[in-house]
Amino acid sequence: MENALELYHEQLARRELGNLTGVLASHGLALTEEDVSSLLELRHAALGNAGRVELGGGALPKLAQAFCDSPYVDRQNFPTVLGELQDAFYYYKTECCDQFSDEELIEYMVRVFNGPAEGSAELLCGLSLEELCRWARNDGEISFEEGLY
Amino acid sequence: MTGELAAAGAYTLLAGRIRAYLQARGRPEDTSIRTETARELLASLEYTMNLAPGPDPARSFENGLAILKKKERAAWDLLRLVRATAPEDGRLFEALEELEAFLRGYEPALFAHFRPSPPDYGPLLPVPGELRGIDYCLSFLDRLWLENQLLAAFTPEELDACWATSLDLGGLPENLAEKPLLHGLGSCLLPPGDLPLGAGELEQLEGVFSRPEALAQGLEVLCRSRGLPGRVQEYFAGVLPGIAARAAGLTAANRGLGPLFY
């Protein structure tokens, strides 16, 4: 039963990611079957770490769609970046006590990633929720060099 | 979590509850919730389904929900009844306000098993701790309603006279029905049977606490003479052992320091 459920969710996520193939391709990006499998494994761990349960395809397709037009992602780093962003997304989602919707949170993450973080998923993931909100609201007008912490 | 869901055999239903929860919180597009919330939704689902067990989980849930909604209406009716019949007392009304706030926020479709924090003022016979959700609320209100019926059997003058007497309750919060019950019992058991009891009769009443059969007899006479229904008598029959035990403990602790009543 448990395996069947996991398989069901995986299939949904694969299908939703599959539906994005055209969009990703238009930005020169692609996710291989292997990438997707690896991301789904990471999702499982990220959900557990953040103390969350997910329905359907989950946040991964939303993140893939939101970040595919970032100037800082390419075919090579996209799967790795997506994995890190996924981890950060669930962390922030729990930290904000679900006060932000998926879309609001992803929008904040995109602003910081494309703005002051200059495409560094590592820097983005190192931010506290408060810092993320503060930096997202500054909308890229402040750089990390000016003193993030 | 998924292991629990599999054990419950109600994953589809739980997924529906999670969606309903997200919808109710204005986040219909969200994809995840906290594990703790999912656990509460699952507990609520199990509680609701157990109200109407059957082979079809979806049908059990729907039927259980219908039962809960009836219970919720009954709780509102009972709340109004208790409030309408309650003597003027700030603590009691505060407790009723807390229960009303709970009922206003009660979400049987999502968190049916949630129950209110016990108010400071409670019935003489505590609500069993294992009762959950609206059942806790109903039981609490039902007990207050039974106590109100006892109080209504006394005249306002009698009540004031009973309440004016001092009674060592061992540090427990005072319940409005306790003194009238004890004075009423005493008046049925000890001559001359006037209300409120005098100091001598109160002292004598202490001795009666060690004789359960005498207490039961007194209660029967009290209920009959005041025209109280059988349910009220049954309720207070359940209350008396607790008071007797408290009185015994108190008497032992205070031996030589003074009477229970003074």
Short mmCIF file of C-alpha atoms in Angstrom, two decimals:
data_model
loop_
_atom_site.label_atom_id
_atom_site.label_comp_id
_atom_site.label_asym_id
_atom_site.label_seq_id
_atom_site.Cartn_x
_atom_site.Cartn_y
_atom_site.Cartn_z
CA MET A 1 0.00 0.00 0.00
CA GLU A 2 2.72 2.44 1.01
CA ASN A 3 4.74 1.65 -2.10
CA ALA A 4 1.65 1.95 -4.25
CA LEU A 5 0.98 5.41 -2.80
CA GLU A 6 4.53 6.56 -3.35
CA LEU A 7 4.40 5.20 -6.87
CA TYR A 8 1.15 7.06 -7.48
CA HIS A 9 2.65 10.37 -6.33
CA GLU A 10 5.78 9.75 -8.33
CA GLN A 11 3.73 9.12 -11.44
CA LEU A 12 1.80 12.34 -10.90
CA ALA A 13 5.02 14.32 -10.45
CA ARG A 14 6.58 12.67 -13.52
CA ARG A 15 3.49 13.46 -15.55
CA GLU A 16 3.41 17.10 -14.43
CA LEU A 17 7.13 17.48 -15.10
CA GLY A 18 6.61 15.75 -18.44
CA ASN A 19 3.99 18.35 -19.31
CA LEU A 20 6.68 21.00 -18.86
CA THR A 21 9.03 19.46 -21.44
CA GLY A 22 8.08 22.03 -24.08
CA VAL A 23 8.43 24.98 -21.72
CA LEU A 24 11.78 23.76 -20.44
CA ALA A 25 13.01 23.11 -23.97
CA SER A 26 12.11 26.64 -24.98
CA HIS A 27 14.65 27.79 -22.37
CA GLY A 28 17.21 25.26 -23.47
CA LEU A 29 16.56 23.02 -20.50
CA ALA A 30 15.62 19.40 -20.05
CA LEU A 31 15.22 16.87 -17.27
CA THR A 32 16.18 13.28 -17.98
CA GLU A 33 14.40 10.31 -16.43
CA GLU A 34 17.41 9.93 -14.20
CA ASP A 35 17.20 13.59 -13.11
CA VAL A 36 13.53 13.21 -12.28
CA SER A 37 14.14 10.04 -10.28
CA SER A 38 16.89 11.74 -8.34
CA LEU A 39 14.72 14.81 -7.68
CA LEU A 40 11.87 12.64 -6.45
CA GLU A 41 14.20 10.90 -4.06
CA LEU A 42 15.35 14.27 -2.79
CA ARG A 43 11.73 15.36 -2.44
CA HIS A 44 11.01 12.43 -0.18
CA ALA A 45 13.90 13.39 2.11
CA ALA A 46 13.12 17.11 1.97
CA LEU A 47 9.51 16.53 2.98
CA GLY A 48 10.62 14.38 5.89
CA ASN A 49 13.17 16.97 7.03
CA ALA A 50 10.62 19.77 6.86
CA GLY A 51 7.90 17.68 8.54
CA ARG A 52 5.46 17.88 5.66
CA VAL A 53 3.26 15.65 3.58
CA GLU A 54 2.42 16.39 0.00
CA LEU A 55 -0.42 15.70 -2.36
CA GLY A 56 -0.30 14.95 -6.05
CA GLY A 57 2.64 16.07 -8.13
CA GLY A 58 3.81 18.44 -5.42
CA ALA A 59 5.87 21.60 -5.63
CA LEU A 60 8.57 20.27 -7.95
CA PRO A 61 6.75 21.06 -11.22
CA LYS A 62 5.88 24.53 -9.87
CA LEU A 63 9.52 25.18 -9.03
CA ALA A 64 10.70 23.88 -12.40
CA GLN A 65 8.31 26.20 -14.18
CA ALA A 66 9.13 29.22 -12.01
CA PHE A 67 12.89 28.92 -12.32
CA CYS A 68 13.26 27.74 -15.92
CA ASP A 69 13.54 31.28 -17.27
CA SER A 70 16.21 32.33 -14.76
CA PRO A 71 19.35 33.62 -16.43
CA TYR A 72 21.34 31.64 -13.90
CA VAL A 73 20.19 28.14 -14.86
CA ASP A 74 21.35 26.05 -17.78
CA ARG A 75 20.97 22.53 -18.96
CA GLN A 76 23.87 21.41 -16.82
CA ASN A 77 23.03 22.93 -13.43
CA PHE A 78 19.22 22.90 -13.65
CA PRO A 79 18.60 19.50 -11.97
CA THR A 80 21.01 20.25 -9.11
CA VAL A 81 19.62 23.76 -8.58
CA LEU A 82 16.09 22.40 -8.64
CA GLY A 83 16.96 19.84 -5.98
CA GLU A 84 18.39 22.53 -3.69
CA LEU A 85 15.47 24.87 -4.30
CA GLN A 86 13.03 22.09 -3.53
CA ASP A 87 14.73 21.51 -0.20
CA ALA A 88 14.64 25.22 0.62
CA PHE A 89 11.01 25.50 -0.46
CA TYR A 90 9.77 22.91 2.03
CA TYR A 91 11.94 24.38 4.76
CA TYR A 92 10.52 27.88 4.22
CA LYS A 93 7.01 26.55 3.87
CA THR A 94 7.17 25.02 7.33
CA GLU A 95 9.07 27.97 8.81
CA CYS A 96 6.39 30.43 7.67
CA CYS A 97 3.70 28.22 9.26
CA ASP A 98 2.00 28.04 5.87
CA GLN A 99 1.32 31.77 5.99
CA PHE A 100 2.59 32.06 2.41
CA SER A 101 0.98 30.14 -0.41
CA ASP A 102 3.19 28.00 -2.63
CA GLU A 103 3.03 30.70 -5.29
CA GLU A 104 3.97 33.55 -2.93
CA LEU A 105 6.89 31.63 -1.53
CA ILE A 106 8.16 30.60 -4.96
CA GLU A 107 7.88 34.20 -6.11
CA TYR A 108 10.05 35.32 -3.17
CA MET A 109 12.58 32.62 -3.93
CA VAL A 110 12.72 33.59 -7.61
CA ARG A 111 13.26 37.26 -6.72
CA VAL A 112 16.14 36.48 -4.39
CA PHE A 113 17.66 33.83 -6.67
CA ASN A 114 17.59 36.08 -9.70
CA GLY A 115 18.43 39.18 -7.64
CA PRO A 116 20.88 39.40 -4.76
CA ALA A 117 21.75 35.70 -4.73
CA GLU A 118 22.82 35.97 -8.37
CA GLY A 119 21.84 32.41 -9.12
CA SER A 120 23.45 30.83 -6.06
CA ALA A 121 21.05 28.23 -4.71
CA GLU A 122 23.50 27.67 -1.89
CA LEU A 123 23.22 31.30 -0.76
CA LEU A 124 19.46 31.26 -1.12
CA CYS A 125 19.17 28.09 0.92
CA GLY A 126 21.35 29.61 3.66
CA LEU A 127 18.88 32.41 4.31
CA SER A 128 16.46 32.36 7.19
CA LEU A 129 12.82 32.93 6.33
CA GLU A 130 13.05 36.48 7.66
CA GLU A 131 16.07 37.18 5.49
CA LEU A 132 14.38 35.68 2.46
CA CYS A 133 11.35 37.94 2.93
CA ARG A 134 13.49 41.01 3.56
CA TRP A 135 15.65 40.39 0.52
CA ALA A 136 12.73 39.49 -1.69
CA ARG A 137 11.00 42.74 -0.76
CA ASN A 138 14.12 44.70 -1.62
CA ASP A 139 13.68 43.11 -5.02
CA GLY A 140 17.34 42.78 -5.83
CA GLU A 141 18.29 46.34 -5.00
CA ILE A 142 20.69 45.17 -2.31
CA SER A 143 23.48 42.77 -3.08
CA PHE A 144 24.89 40.16 -0.75
CA GLU A 145 28.15 42.04 -0.67
CA GLU A 146 26.43 44.94 1.09
CA GLY A 147 25.94 42.76 4.12
CA LEU A 148 23.32 40.12 4.21
CA TYR A 149 23.72 39.06 7.80
CA MET B 1 2.84 9.11 7.64
CA THR B 2 2.01 7.07 4.59
CA GLY B 3 2.33 3.96 6.74
CA GLU B 4 -0.38 5.32 9.02
CA LEU B 5 -2.54 6.12 6.05
CA ALA B 6 -2.17 2.62 4.72
CA ALA B 7 -3.10 1.25 8.13
CA ALA B 8 -6.16 3.45 8.21
CA GLY B 9 -7.10 2.29 4.73
CA ALA B 10 -8.52 5.71 4.07
CA TYR B 11 -5.93 7.48 2.01
CA THR B 12 -8.36 8.83 -0.58
CA LEU B 13 -10.54 10.22 2.17
CA LEU B 14 -7.57 11.81 3.90
CA ALA B 15 -6.41 13.37 0.64
CA GLY B 16 -9.91 14.82 0.32
CA ARG B 17 -9.71 16.20 3.87
CA ILE B 18 -6.29 17.74 3.15
CA ARG B 19 -7.72 19.44 0.07
CA ALA B 20 -10.73 20.59 2.10
CA TYR B 21 -8.38 21.94 4.75
CA LEU B 22 -6.31 23.87 2.20
CA GLN B 23 -9.51 25.18 0.63
CA ALA B 24 -10.87 26.28 4.02
CA ARG B 25 -7.61 28.11 4.77
CA GLY B 26 -7.72 29.92 1.43
CA ARG B 27 -4.83 27.92 -0.07
CA PRO B 28 -6.53 25.64 -2.61
CA GLU B 29 -3.46 25.58 -4.87
CA ASP B 30 -1.01 24.57 -2.16
CA THR B 31 0.52 21.14 -2.46
CA SER B 32 1.66 20.26 1.05
CA ILE B 33 0.75 20.58 4.70
CA ARG B 34 2.60 19.98 7.94
CA THR B 35 2.76 16.40 9.08
CA GLU B 36 1.20 17.37 12.43
CA THR B 37 -1.80 18.85 10.64
CA ALA B 38 -2.14 15.74 8.50
CA ARG B 39 -2.06 13.63 11.65
CA GLU B 40 -4.86 15.71 13.20
CA LEU B 41 -6.90 15.41 10.01
CA LEU B 42 -6.38 11.67 10.10
CA ALA B 43 -7.38 11.49 13.78
CA SER B 44 -10.51 13.48 12.96
CA LEU B 45 -11.30 11.17 10.07
CA GLU B 46 -10.96 8.09 12.27
CA TYR B 47 -13.08 9.67 15.00
CA THR B 48 -15.82 10.54 12.51
CA MET B 49 -15.77 7.16 10.79
CA ASN B 50 -15.96 5.37 14.14
CA LEU B 51 -19.27 7.09 14.79
CA ALA B 52 -20.81 5.14 11.90
CA PRO B 53 -18.65 2.09 11.24
CA GLY B 54 -19.22 0.15 8.05
CA PRO B 55 -17.50 -1.55 5.12
CA ASP B 56 -17.44 1.58 2.94
CA PRO B 57 -15.08 4.21 4.43
CA ALA B 58 -16.57 7.06 2.38
CA ARG B 59 -20.09 6.18 3.52
CA SER B 60 -18.87 5.84 7.12
CA PHE B 61 -17.37 9.27 6.94
CA GLU B 62 -20.49 10.87 5.46
CA ASN B 63 -22.74 9.19 8.01
CA GLY B 64 -20.37 10.06 10.84
CA LEU B 65 -20.33 13.66 9.71
CA ALA B 66 -24.14 13.74 9.68
CA ILE B 67 -24.12 12.43 13.27
CA LEU B 68 -21.59 15.07 14.27
CA LYS B 69 -23.72 17.83 12.78
CA LYS B 70 -26.73 16.62 14.76
CA LYS B 71 -24.60 16.54 17.89
CA GLU B 72 -23.37 20.03 17.14
CA ARG B 73 -26.94 21.31 16.88
CA ALA B 74 -27.80 19.50 20.12
CA ALA B 75 -24.81 21.16 21.81
CA TRP B 76 -25.98 24.60 20.70
CA ASP B 77 -29.50 23.86 22.00
CA LEU B 78 -28.09 22.62 25.28
CA LEU B 79 -25.85 25.65 25.59
CA ARG B 80 -28.84 27.95 25.18
CA LEU B 81 -30.81 25.90 27.70
CA VAL B 82 -28.03 25.89 30.28
CA ARG B 83 -27.50 29.61 29.83
CA ALA B 84 -31.22 30.35 30.17
CA THR B 85 -31.51 28.31 33.36
CA ALA B 86 -28.19 29.17 34.97
CA PRO B 87 -28.02 31.27 38.12
CA GLU B 88 -26.18 34.57 37.78
CA ASP B 89 -22.57 33.62 38.31
CA GLY B 90 -19.56 35.09 36.56
CA ARG B 91 -17.48 31.91 36.53
CA LEU B 92 -20.29 29.80 35.18
CA PHE B 93 -21.06 32.32 32.44
CA GLU B 94 -17.39 32.54 31.59
CA ALA B 95 -17.31 28.76 31.18
CA LEU B 96 -20.36 28.96 28.93
CA GLU B 97 -18.70 31.67 26.86
CA GLU B 98 -15.65 29.45 26.42
CA LEU B 99 -17.85 26.60 25.25
CA GLU B 100 -19.67 28.92 22.89
CA ALA B 101 -16.36 30.09 21.42
CA PHE B 102 -15.38 26.47 20.94
CA LEU B 103 -18.66 25.68 19.19
CA ARG B 104 -18.31 28.71 16.92
CA GLY B 105 -14.89 27.52 15.80
CA TYR B 106 -15.75 23.83 15.68
CA GLU B 107 -14.98 22.24 12.30
CA PRO B 108 -16.51 18.75 12.28
CA ALA B 109 -15.43 18.12 8.70
CA LEU B 110 -11.77 18.76 9.50
CA PHE B 111 -11.02 18.59 13.21
CA ALA B 112 -13.98 16.73 14.66
CA HIS B 113 -11.98 15.29 17.54
CA PHE B 114 -10.78 18.64 18.90
CA ARG B 115 -12.23 19.56 22.26
CA PRO B 116 -12.25 22.73 24.30
CA SER B 117 -9.74 23.37 27.03
CA PRO B 118 -11.54 22.57 30.26
CA PRO B 119 -12.99 25.83 31.64
CA ASP B 120 -12.07 26.86 35.18
CA TYR B 121 -15.64 26.25 36.31
CA GLY B 122 -16.72 22.68 35.77
CA PRO B 123 -19.49 20.30 36.76
CA LEU B 124 -19.32 18.42 40.06
CA LEU B 125 -18.80 15.17 38.18
CA PRO B 126 -15.86 15.75 35.85
CA VAL B 127 -16.29 14.93 32.18
CA PRO B 128 -14.37 11.73 31.36
CA GLY B 129 -10.99 12.64 29.94
CA GLU B 130 -11.30 10.19 27.06
CA LEU B 131 -14.27 12.03 25.54
CA ARG B 132 -13.28 13.97 22.44
CA GLY B 133 -14.73 16.57 20.15
CA ILE B 134 -18.36 17.52 20.43
CA ASP B 135 -18.97 14.58 22.79
CA TYR B 136 -16.86 16.31 25.42
CA CYS B 137 -18.80 19.51 24.94
CA LEU B 138 -22.16 17.75 25.11
CA SER B 139 -21.22 15.88 28.24
CA PHE B 140 -19.98 19.05 29.92
CA LEU B 141 -23.16 20.95 29.08
CA ASP B 142 -25.40 18.04 30.00
CA ARG B 143 -23.83 17.91 33.45
CA LEU B 144 -24.34 21.63 33.95
CA TRP B 145 -27.94 21.25 32.78
CA LEU B 146 -28.55 18.51 35.39
CA GLU B 147 -27.00 20.73 38.06
CA ASN B 148 -29.18 23.64 36.96
CA GLN B 149 -32.23 21.45 37.41
CA LEU B 150 -31.22 20.77 41.00
CA LEU B 151 -30.66 24.47 41.60
CA ALA B 152 -34.02 25.30 40.04
CA ALA B 153 -35.68 23.03 42.59
CA PHE B 154 -34.68 25.42 45.37
CA THR B 155 -36.15 28.86 45.92
CA PRO B 156 -33.82 31.82 45.40
CA GLU B 157 -33.96 32.45 49.15
CA GLU B 158 -32.97 28.86 49.90
CA LEU B 159 -30.11 29.05 47.44
CA ASP B 160 -28.80 32.31 48.88
CA ALA B 161 -28.97 30.85 52.38
CA CYS B 162 -27.09 27.69 51.31
CA TRP B 163 -24.45 29.63 49.40
CA ALA B 164 -23.93 31.93 52.37
CA THR B 165 -22.70 29.06 54.53
CA SER B 166 -19.02 28.22 54.62
CA LEU B 167 -17.77 24.91 53.38
CA ASP B 168 -14.18 23.78 53.18
CA LEU B 169 -13.82 22.37 49.69
CA GLY B 170 -10.20 21.42 50.08
CA GLY B 171 -8.97 24.10 47.74
CA LEU B 172 -11.21 22.94 44.92
CA PRO B 173 -13.14 25.58 42.97
CA GLU B 174 -16.59 25.96 44.33
CA ASN B 175 -19.42 24.52 42.31
CA LEU B 176 -22.80 26.23 42.61
CA ALA B 177 -24.68 22.98 43.10
CA GLU B 178 -22.48 21.58 45.84
CA LYS B 179 -23.77 23.47 48.88
CA PRO B 180 -27.45 23.25 47.94
CA LEU B 181 -26.97 19.51 47.36
CA LEU B 182 -25.35 18.99 50.74
CA HIS B 183 -27.83 21.18 52.60
CA GLY B 184 -30.67 19.49 50.76
CA LEU B 185 -29.35 16.05 51.65
CA GLY B 186 -28.86 17.07 55.25
CA SER B 187 -32.37 18.47 55.48
CA CYS B 188 -33.73 15.11 54.29
CA LEU B 189 -31.64 13.07 56.70
CA LEU B 190 -31.34 15.16 59.85
CA PRO B 191 -34.09 16.67 61.98
CA PRO B 192 -35.61 19.21 61.94
CA GLY B 193 -35.07 19.26 58.16
CA ASP B 194 -34.88 23.03 57.67
CA LEU B 195 -32.84 24.79 55.05
CA PRO B 196 -30.11 25.82 55.43
CA LEU B 197 -28.72 23.43 58.00
CA GLY B 198 -27.56 24.81 61.30
CA ALA B 199 -24.01 24.40 62.56
CA GLY B 200 -24.94 21.31 64.59
CA GLU B 201 -26.59 19.58 61.66
CA LEU B 202 -23.68 20.42 59.37
CA GLU B 203 -21.33 18.78 61.81
CA GLN B 204 -23.61 15.76 61.98
CA LEU B 205 -23.65 15.60 58.17
CA GLU B 206 -19.91 14.91 58.19
CA GLY B 207 -20.67 11.58 59.81
CA VAL B 208 -23.12 10.68 57.06
CA PHE B 209 -20.40 10.82 54.40
CA SER B 210 -18.99 7.50 55.60
CA ARG B 211 -22.37 5.83 55.04
CA PRO B 212 -23.06 5.56 51.30
CA GLU B 213 -26.45 3.93 51.80
CA ALA B 214 -27.59 6.87 53.93
CA LEU B 215 -26.39 9.32 51.30
CA ALA B 216 -28.25 7.41 48.57
CA GLN B 217 -31.38 7.38 50.69
CA GLY B 218 -31.10 11.09 51.36
CA LEU B 219 -30.66 11.79 47.68
CA GLU B 220 -33.72 9.77 46.80
CA VAL B 221 -35.83 11.66 49.33
CA LEU B 222 -34.43 14.99 48.17
CA CYS B 223 -35.18 14.29 44.49
CA ARG B 224 -38.64 12.94 45.22
CA SER B 225 -39.60 15.81 47.51
CA ARG B 226 -38.35 18.41 45.04
CA GLY B 227 -39.86 16.72 41.98
CA LEU B 228 -36.53 16.13 40.28
CA PRO B 229 -36.36 13.64 37.40
CA GLY B 230 -34.59 10.30 37.61
CA ARG B 231 -31.67 11.50 35.47
CA VAL B 232 -30.88 14.21 37.99
CA GLN B 233 -30.91 11.66 40.80
CA GLU B 234 -28.67 9.31 38.80
CA TYR B 235 -26.24 12.12 38.10
CA PHE B 236 -25.94 13.20 41.72
CA ALA B 237 -25.69 9.57 42.82
CA GLY B 238 -22.52 9.58 40.70
CA VAL B 239 -21.38 12.83 42.29
CA LEU B 240 -21.74 11.80 45.94
CA PRO B 241 -18.88 9.26 46.17
CA GLY B 242 -16.47 11.95 45.00
CA ILE B 243 -17.69 14.40 47.63
CA ALA B 244 -17.61 11.69 50.28
CA ALA B 245 -14.02 10.78 49.37
CA ARG B 246 -13.01 14.41 49.45
CA ALA B 247 -14.72 14.91 52.79
CA ALA B 248 -13.00 11.83 54.21
CA GLY B 249 -9.61 13.03 53.01
CA LEU B 250 -10.23 16.47 54.30
CA THR B 251 -11.47 15.26 57.65
CA ALA B 252 -8.38 13.08 58.04
CA ALA B 253 -6.07 15.90 57.03
CA ASN B 254 -7.76 18.41 59.28
CA ARG B 255 -8.31 16.11 62.21
CA GLY B 256 -8.35 18.23 65.30
CA LEU B 257 -8.25 21.44 63.31
CA GLY B 258 -11.96 21.95 62.90
CA PRO B 259 -15.01 20.67 61.16
CA LEU B 260 -15.55 20.27 57.44
CA PHE B 261 -18.43 22.67 57.62
CA TYR B 262 -18.12 25.77 59.73
#
